[in-house]
Amino acid sequence: MNLEQANRRLCMRLALIALGMFGFGFALVPFYGQICAALGVNSLTQRDSVSNTQIDASRTVTIELDSNTHDLPWRFRPLVNHLQVHPGELATVEYEIVNQRAAPVTGQAVPSYGPQFAGEYFKKLECFCFTQQTLAPGETRRMPVTFVVDPKLPRDVNTITVSYTFFEVAGRGGKS
Amino acid sequence: MSAVIDHDHAHGHHDHHGGYGGIMRWITTTNHKDIGTLYLWFSFLMFGVGGIMAVVIRAELFSPGLQFVNPDFFNQLTTMHGLIMIFGAIMPAFVGFANWQIPMMIGAPDMAFARLNNWSFWLLPFAATLLALSFLMPGGAPGVGWTMYAPLTVQMGMGMDFTIFAVHLLGMSSILGAINIITTILNLRAPGMTLLRMPLFVWTWLITAYLLLAVMPVLAGAVTMTLTDRHFGTTFFNAAGGGDPVLYQHIFWFFGHPEVYVVALPAFGVISQVIPAFSRKPLFGYASMVYATSAIAILSFIVWAHHMYTTGIPVSGQLFFMYATILIAVPTGVKVFNWVATMWKGSLSFETPMLFALGFLFMFTLGGFTGLVLALVPVDIQLQDTYYVVAHFHYVMVAGALFAAFAGIYFWLPKWTGKMYDETLGKIHFWLTLVFLNMIFFVQHFLGLAGMPRRIPDYPLMFETWNKISSLGAFGMGLAQLLFLYIVVKCIRSGAPAPQKPWEGADSLEWTHLPTPVPYHSFETPPVLH
């Protein structure tokens, strides 16, 4: 094999490495999803399972409800602004959305928690954030969130703020 | 000196430059020395542009309140300063060194793919133009920081698309350059130049080229995902469609941390040539240097999330990345101690290249130590995105990479041009740069510890004193680099003729086997090695 052939062969191999690494960048996307699922992080919009339903009546936690929309023509609000629950107690709150656009719109709600670490103790059994919501023009919809506050919540946490933000799912145009 | 092959007498044909004169010579050149020169001048130009941006940033930060630029433009400046300095100044500078030096150090006539080499360089001016054009777009250049984090990048104006395509071009240039460098080193070594006889500069570049090949495509992928999120309805980083902005940070830093070593390893290589030459001793622990360099490169792939301690990754993840990061201090320590041991009982002299190498040794080590501080999770949570981080990476990038580049320029300039630079002015340049550099960045440690956040054009009154000192240092640093330009131009135009081997202790092939200045074509017949 002469030098030119050797050079060309090595060049091809190195170019393949580069191409493979470009693919690897994209392979990180499903890989990241798998890791998050395996470690149980980033499961904001998935149903939680609750094993311990022992109610701890000795303490009360205030749940504050907040709602936002991001570039979405929806009116979105909780029916109550805050409530008191005992850890371990099953509770349900309702939210209302109104589609103010003259076209069907699909949105996805993403929750966030304050303090941040309280998220892992706020167990959602039913939530409108588990699926995308498609609203017809002018439609009003009431949706529940059923949750349990884990009794293992650190004792110094007296208030949890639950904030939902609805994002428009681009390109769906109301088709679900 | 009998080994010197003087091509001027051996052949009559070789100092013409490919048949073209003037500008066409530079556009069409396939000569590794010409392309090396192009890279170095391009890099200096970008260093100037990025430097002017830094001076405007520091002018704004001279006093609290807003004086010269609005916050939006300030963010665009910090973004472009970072991108231009890393991709436009430091990386091309070391590719320039690679082009000039690798063929001469391994006894090869040129790079393996000479035309590809031309293309690798000429992609850069177009990338730089795209970056510059982004300032003229509606909304201006992206103000997202050089890390280009989602979701902000998805909301930026058209300037972001220009930046994305510029990053694509820069990445392509780096990948082509890396392929060329690896092929040259593996296939074109002179007979007898075994891998473990190669000068360490060549070794560091071999490993760097593999790093580039592994991570630049990942960056290209990350910005491509940003592009499709912006325009084609994908949701890689958009929470509403099931994406995750934190994923961007993982992909980016998978590129970003090895990138630090893409910049640092060639700098290590230059230092490993300069320190033995001025200590008049061979490099201490050559083989351990090679293994340490490889170890750093491999470890650099498993530490990326130390940039992300505050993104909510699990504690077990934080611990893993903290320990892996601290582990990098071991091979880096091997290198630092080997350099010190090289100087031990050597007969040292302190010409300008050696001064810059020593400056590198002291201050790069300091930057490494602050890196260890930042690697500690509980400390980093306090210091994340403060000026402490800014001080840390500027000690690595400026006192590390830039000082190594200066050391290399002063070291090889006599070989390249055939003329000596002005030693007195060179020393003045070193001391000015050293003093001003520490004036800029050392005080930023204090600002960061006191809680001043980075990338913000305004600050509370209590930070004023240190910011004033830092800004004055930046103005001085900028002026000192004009002196550097003067020294280089003076050397090229009217320097005294340099001997074949101006540095007594230098022992690689370009000094021992080639005349000064090096002929346009060198090693057309491979050198004889013993």
Tab-separated table of C-alpha atoms in Angstrom, chain A residues 3-4 6-8 10-15 17-29 32-33 36 39 41-42 70 107-108 110 116 132 167-170, chain B residues 112-113 116 155 175 178-179 182-183 186-188 210 213-215 217-218 220-222 224-225 233 236 238-241 244 246-247 250-251 254 301 310-312 314:
chain	number	residue	atom	x	y	z
A	3	LEU	CA	1.454	6.440	1.103
A	4	GLU	CA	-1.403	8.079	-0.769
A	6	ALA	CA	-2.678	4.824	3.371
A	7	ASN	CA	-3.478	8.492	3.863
A	8	ARG	CA	-6.825	8.163	2.147
A	10	LEU	CA	-6.892	6.815	7.473
A	11	CYS	CA	-8.790	9.926	6.358
A	12	MET	CA	-11.904	7.841	5.689
A	13	ARG	CA	-11.677	6.163	9.074
A	14	LEU	CA	-11.249	9.475	10.888
A	15	ALA	CA	-14.136	10.994	8.943
A	17	ILE	CA	-15.347	8.751	13.680
A	18	ALA	CA	-16.446	12.373	13.194
A	19	LEU	CA	-19.701	11.256	11.591
A	20	GLY	CA	-20.274	8.731	14.367
A	21	MET	CA	-19.742	11.390	17.025
A	22	PHE	CA	-22.265	13.658	15.266
A	23	GLY	CA	-24.728	10.781	15.606
A	24	PHE	CA	-23.642	10.246	19.201
A	25	GLY	CA	-24.720	13.819	20.002
A	26	PHE	CA	-28.235	12.927	18.884
A	27	ALA	CA	-28.079	9.524	20.602
A	28	LEU	CA	-27.608	11.436	23.868
A	29	VAL	CA	-31.238	12.598	23.583
A	32	TYR	CA	-30.767	11.146	28.635
A	33	GLY	CA	-34.463	10.208	28.726
A	36	CYS	CA	-33.736	10.228	33.898
A	39	LEU	CA	-32.978	7.474	38.258
A	41	VAL	CA	-35.507	12.398	38.127
A	42	ASN	CA	-37.321	14.719	35.795
A	70	HIS	CA	-46.485	30.959	28.174
A	107	GLY	CA	-51.086	22.868	25.323
A	108	GLN	CA	-48.924	21.031	27.796
A	110	VAL	CA	-45.370	21.698	33.302
A	116	GLN	CA	-37.571	23.088	44.640
A	132	GLN	CA	-51.540	17.280	26.380
A	167	PHE	CA	-46.956	25.897	26.962
A	168	GLU	CA	-48.407	25.703	23.493
A	169	VAL	CA	-47.421	22.529	21.684
A	170	ALA	CA	-46.210	24.046	18.432
B	112	ALA	CA	-0.793	14.936	4.472
B	113	PHE	CA	-3.703	16.687	2.730
B	116	LEU	CA	-7.759	20.171	2.538
B	155	GLN	CA	-36.104	32.918	21.656
B	175	ILE	CA	-12.581	18.527	12.162
B	178	ALA	CA	-7.812	17.338	13.057
B	179	ILE	CA	-8.043	14.662	10.334
B	182	ILE	CA	-3.612	12.876	12.726
B	183	THR	CA	-2.850	11.552	9.228
B	186	LEU	CA	0.724	8.790	11.873
B	187	ASN	CA	1.777	8.401	8.227
B	188	LEU	CA	4.388	11.014	7.401
B	210	TYR	CA	-8.464	13.077	18.510
B	213	LEU	CA	-12.623	14.706	16.258
B	214	ALA	CA	-14.654	13.382	19.170
B	215	VAL	CA	-16.251	16.578	20.454
B	217	PRO	CA	-19.312	16.943	15.948
B	218	VAL	CA	-21.210	16.832	19.245
B	220	ALA	CA	-22.378	20.695	15.772
B	221	GLY	CA	-25.203	18.364	16.827
B	222	ALA	CA	-26.154	20.593	19.775
B	224	THR	CA	-28.231	21.807	14.935
B	225	MET	CA	-30.844	20.756	17.510
B	233	GLY	CA	-40.896	22.446	15.136
B	236	PHE	CA	-35.293	18.756	21.819
B	238	ASN	CA	-38.659	22.680	24.623
B	239	ALA	CA	-40.463	21.451	27.730
B	240	ALA	CA	-43.905	21.751	26.140
B	241	GLY	CA	-43.111	19.111	23.541
B	244	ASP	CA	-35.636	19.465	28.336
B	246	VAL	CA	-31.059	20.780	30.847
B	247	LEU	CA	-30.385	18.210	28.116
B	250	HIS	CA	-25.376	17.964	29.046
B	251	ILE	CA	-24.719	17.853	25.306
B	254	PHE	CA	-19.885	16.910	26.767
B	301	PHE	CA	-14.901	12.976	28.828
B	310	THR	CA	-26.848	23.599	40.355
B	311	THR	CA	-29.165	22.116	37.713
B	312	GLY	CA	-30.684	19.668	40.161
B	314	PRO	CA	-28.840	13.870	42.002
